[in-house]
mmCIF file of C-alpha atoms in Angstrom:
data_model
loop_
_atom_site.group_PDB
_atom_site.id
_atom_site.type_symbol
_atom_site.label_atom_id
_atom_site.label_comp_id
_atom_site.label_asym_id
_atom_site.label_seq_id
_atom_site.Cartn_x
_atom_site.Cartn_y
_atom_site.Cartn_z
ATOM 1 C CA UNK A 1140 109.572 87.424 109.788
ATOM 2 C CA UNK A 1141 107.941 89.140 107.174
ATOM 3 C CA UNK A 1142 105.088 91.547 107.864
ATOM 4 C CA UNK A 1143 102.852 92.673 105.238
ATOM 5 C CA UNK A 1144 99.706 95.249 105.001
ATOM 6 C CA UNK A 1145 96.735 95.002 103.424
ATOM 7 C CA UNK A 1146 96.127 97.460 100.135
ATOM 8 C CA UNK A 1147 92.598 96.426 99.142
ATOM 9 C CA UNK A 1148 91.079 94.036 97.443
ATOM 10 C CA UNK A 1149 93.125 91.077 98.979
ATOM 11 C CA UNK A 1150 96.150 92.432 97.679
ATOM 12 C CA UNK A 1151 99.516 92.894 99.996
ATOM 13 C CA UNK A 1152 102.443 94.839 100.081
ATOM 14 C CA UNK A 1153 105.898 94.049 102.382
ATOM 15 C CA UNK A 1154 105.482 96.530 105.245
ATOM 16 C CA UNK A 1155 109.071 97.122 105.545
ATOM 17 C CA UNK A 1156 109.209 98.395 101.876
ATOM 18 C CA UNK A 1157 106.971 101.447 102.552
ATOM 19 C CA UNK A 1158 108.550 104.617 102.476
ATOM 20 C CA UNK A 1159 105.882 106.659 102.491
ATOM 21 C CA UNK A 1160 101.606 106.773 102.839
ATOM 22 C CA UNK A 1161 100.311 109.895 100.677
ATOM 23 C CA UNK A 1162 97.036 111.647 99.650
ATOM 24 C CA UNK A 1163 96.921 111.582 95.987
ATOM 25 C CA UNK A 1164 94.942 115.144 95.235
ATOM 26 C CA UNK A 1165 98.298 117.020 95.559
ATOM 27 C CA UNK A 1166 100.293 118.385 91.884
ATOM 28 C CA UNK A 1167 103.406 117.757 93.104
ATOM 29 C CA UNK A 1168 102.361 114.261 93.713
ATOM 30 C CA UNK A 1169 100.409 113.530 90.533
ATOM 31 C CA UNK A 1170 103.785 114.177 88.744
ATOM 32 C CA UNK A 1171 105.114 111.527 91.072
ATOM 33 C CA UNK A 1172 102.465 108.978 89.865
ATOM 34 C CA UNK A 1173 103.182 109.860 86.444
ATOM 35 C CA UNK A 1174 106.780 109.715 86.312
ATOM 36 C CA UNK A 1175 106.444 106.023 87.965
ATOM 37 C CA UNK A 1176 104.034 105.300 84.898
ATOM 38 C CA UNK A 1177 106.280 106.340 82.416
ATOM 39 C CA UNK A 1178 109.329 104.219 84.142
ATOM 40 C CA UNK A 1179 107.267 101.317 84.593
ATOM 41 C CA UNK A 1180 107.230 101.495 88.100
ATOM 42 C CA UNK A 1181 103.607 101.930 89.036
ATOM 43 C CA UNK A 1182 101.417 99.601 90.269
ATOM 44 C CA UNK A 1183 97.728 100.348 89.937
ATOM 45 C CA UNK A 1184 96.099 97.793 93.412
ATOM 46 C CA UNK A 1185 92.761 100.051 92.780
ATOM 47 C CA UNK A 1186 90.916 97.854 90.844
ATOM 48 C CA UNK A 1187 89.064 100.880 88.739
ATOM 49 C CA UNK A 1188 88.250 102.512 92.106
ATOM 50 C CA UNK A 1189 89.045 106.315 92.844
ATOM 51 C CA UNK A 1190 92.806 106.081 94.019
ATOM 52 C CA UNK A 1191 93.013 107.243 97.812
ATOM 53 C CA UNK A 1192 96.333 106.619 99.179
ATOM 54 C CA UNK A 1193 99.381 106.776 96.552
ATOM 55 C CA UNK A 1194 102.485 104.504 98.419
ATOM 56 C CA UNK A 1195 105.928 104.776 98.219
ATOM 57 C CA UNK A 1196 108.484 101.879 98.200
ATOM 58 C CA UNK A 1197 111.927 101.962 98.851
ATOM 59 C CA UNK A 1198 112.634 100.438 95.720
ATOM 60 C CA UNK A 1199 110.969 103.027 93.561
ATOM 61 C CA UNK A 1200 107.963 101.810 93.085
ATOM 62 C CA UNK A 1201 104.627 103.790 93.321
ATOM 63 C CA UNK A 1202 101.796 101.588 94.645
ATOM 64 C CA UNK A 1203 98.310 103.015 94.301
ATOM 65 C CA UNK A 1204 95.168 101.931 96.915
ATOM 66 C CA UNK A 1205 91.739 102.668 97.260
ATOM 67 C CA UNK A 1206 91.911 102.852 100.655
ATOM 68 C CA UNK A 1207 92.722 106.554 102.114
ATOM 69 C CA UNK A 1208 96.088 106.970 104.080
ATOM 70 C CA UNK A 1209 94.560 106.641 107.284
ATOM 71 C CA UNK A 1210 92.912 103.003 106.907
ATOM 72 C CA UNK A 1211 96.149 101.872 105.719
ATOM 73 C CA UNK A 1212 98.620 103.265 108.563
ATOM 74 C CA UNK A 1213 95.258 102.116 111.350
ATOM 75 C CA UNK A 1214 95.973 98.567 109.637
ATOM 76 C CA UNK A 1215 99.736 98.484 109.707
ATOM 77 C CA UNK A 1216 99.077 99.680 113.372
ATOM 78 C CA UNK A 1217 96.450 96.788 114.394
ATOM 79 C CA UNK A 1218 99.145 94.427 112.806
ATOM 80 C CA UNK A 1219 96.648 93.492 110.172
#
């Protein structure tokens, strides 16, 4: 079974695709968000909002959420 978490907005991502749940203020991974721009391998889930969690998929692909890190790891805790 397939178990997905919630991003914002209504919009889902396959919970056993996450790598990794990071804060976005860092350099190091502002150069990560870029470089997934420039491959065509970001995908922008905060609707014009301030980005606070930037995810990482096994597949290379950078997601970025509104919500911070810590409403998005509570909600793949709760099973939401």
């Amino acid at each position: 079974k397939m178990e997905f978490v919630g991003i914002g907005f209504g919009n889902l991502l396959a919970a056993d695709r996450i790598i990794s749940v990071i804060n976005p203020d860092s350099a190091p991974i502002k150069r990560v968000v870029t470089e997934a721009r420039a491959q065509g391998l970001l995908v922008d889930a905060t609707q014009g909002r301030k980005t606070g969690s930037v995810i990482v998929c096994d597949s290379g692909h950078v997601v970025l959420s509104y919500l911070s890190p810590e409403k998005l790891v509570s909600g793949m805790e709760s099973g939401r």
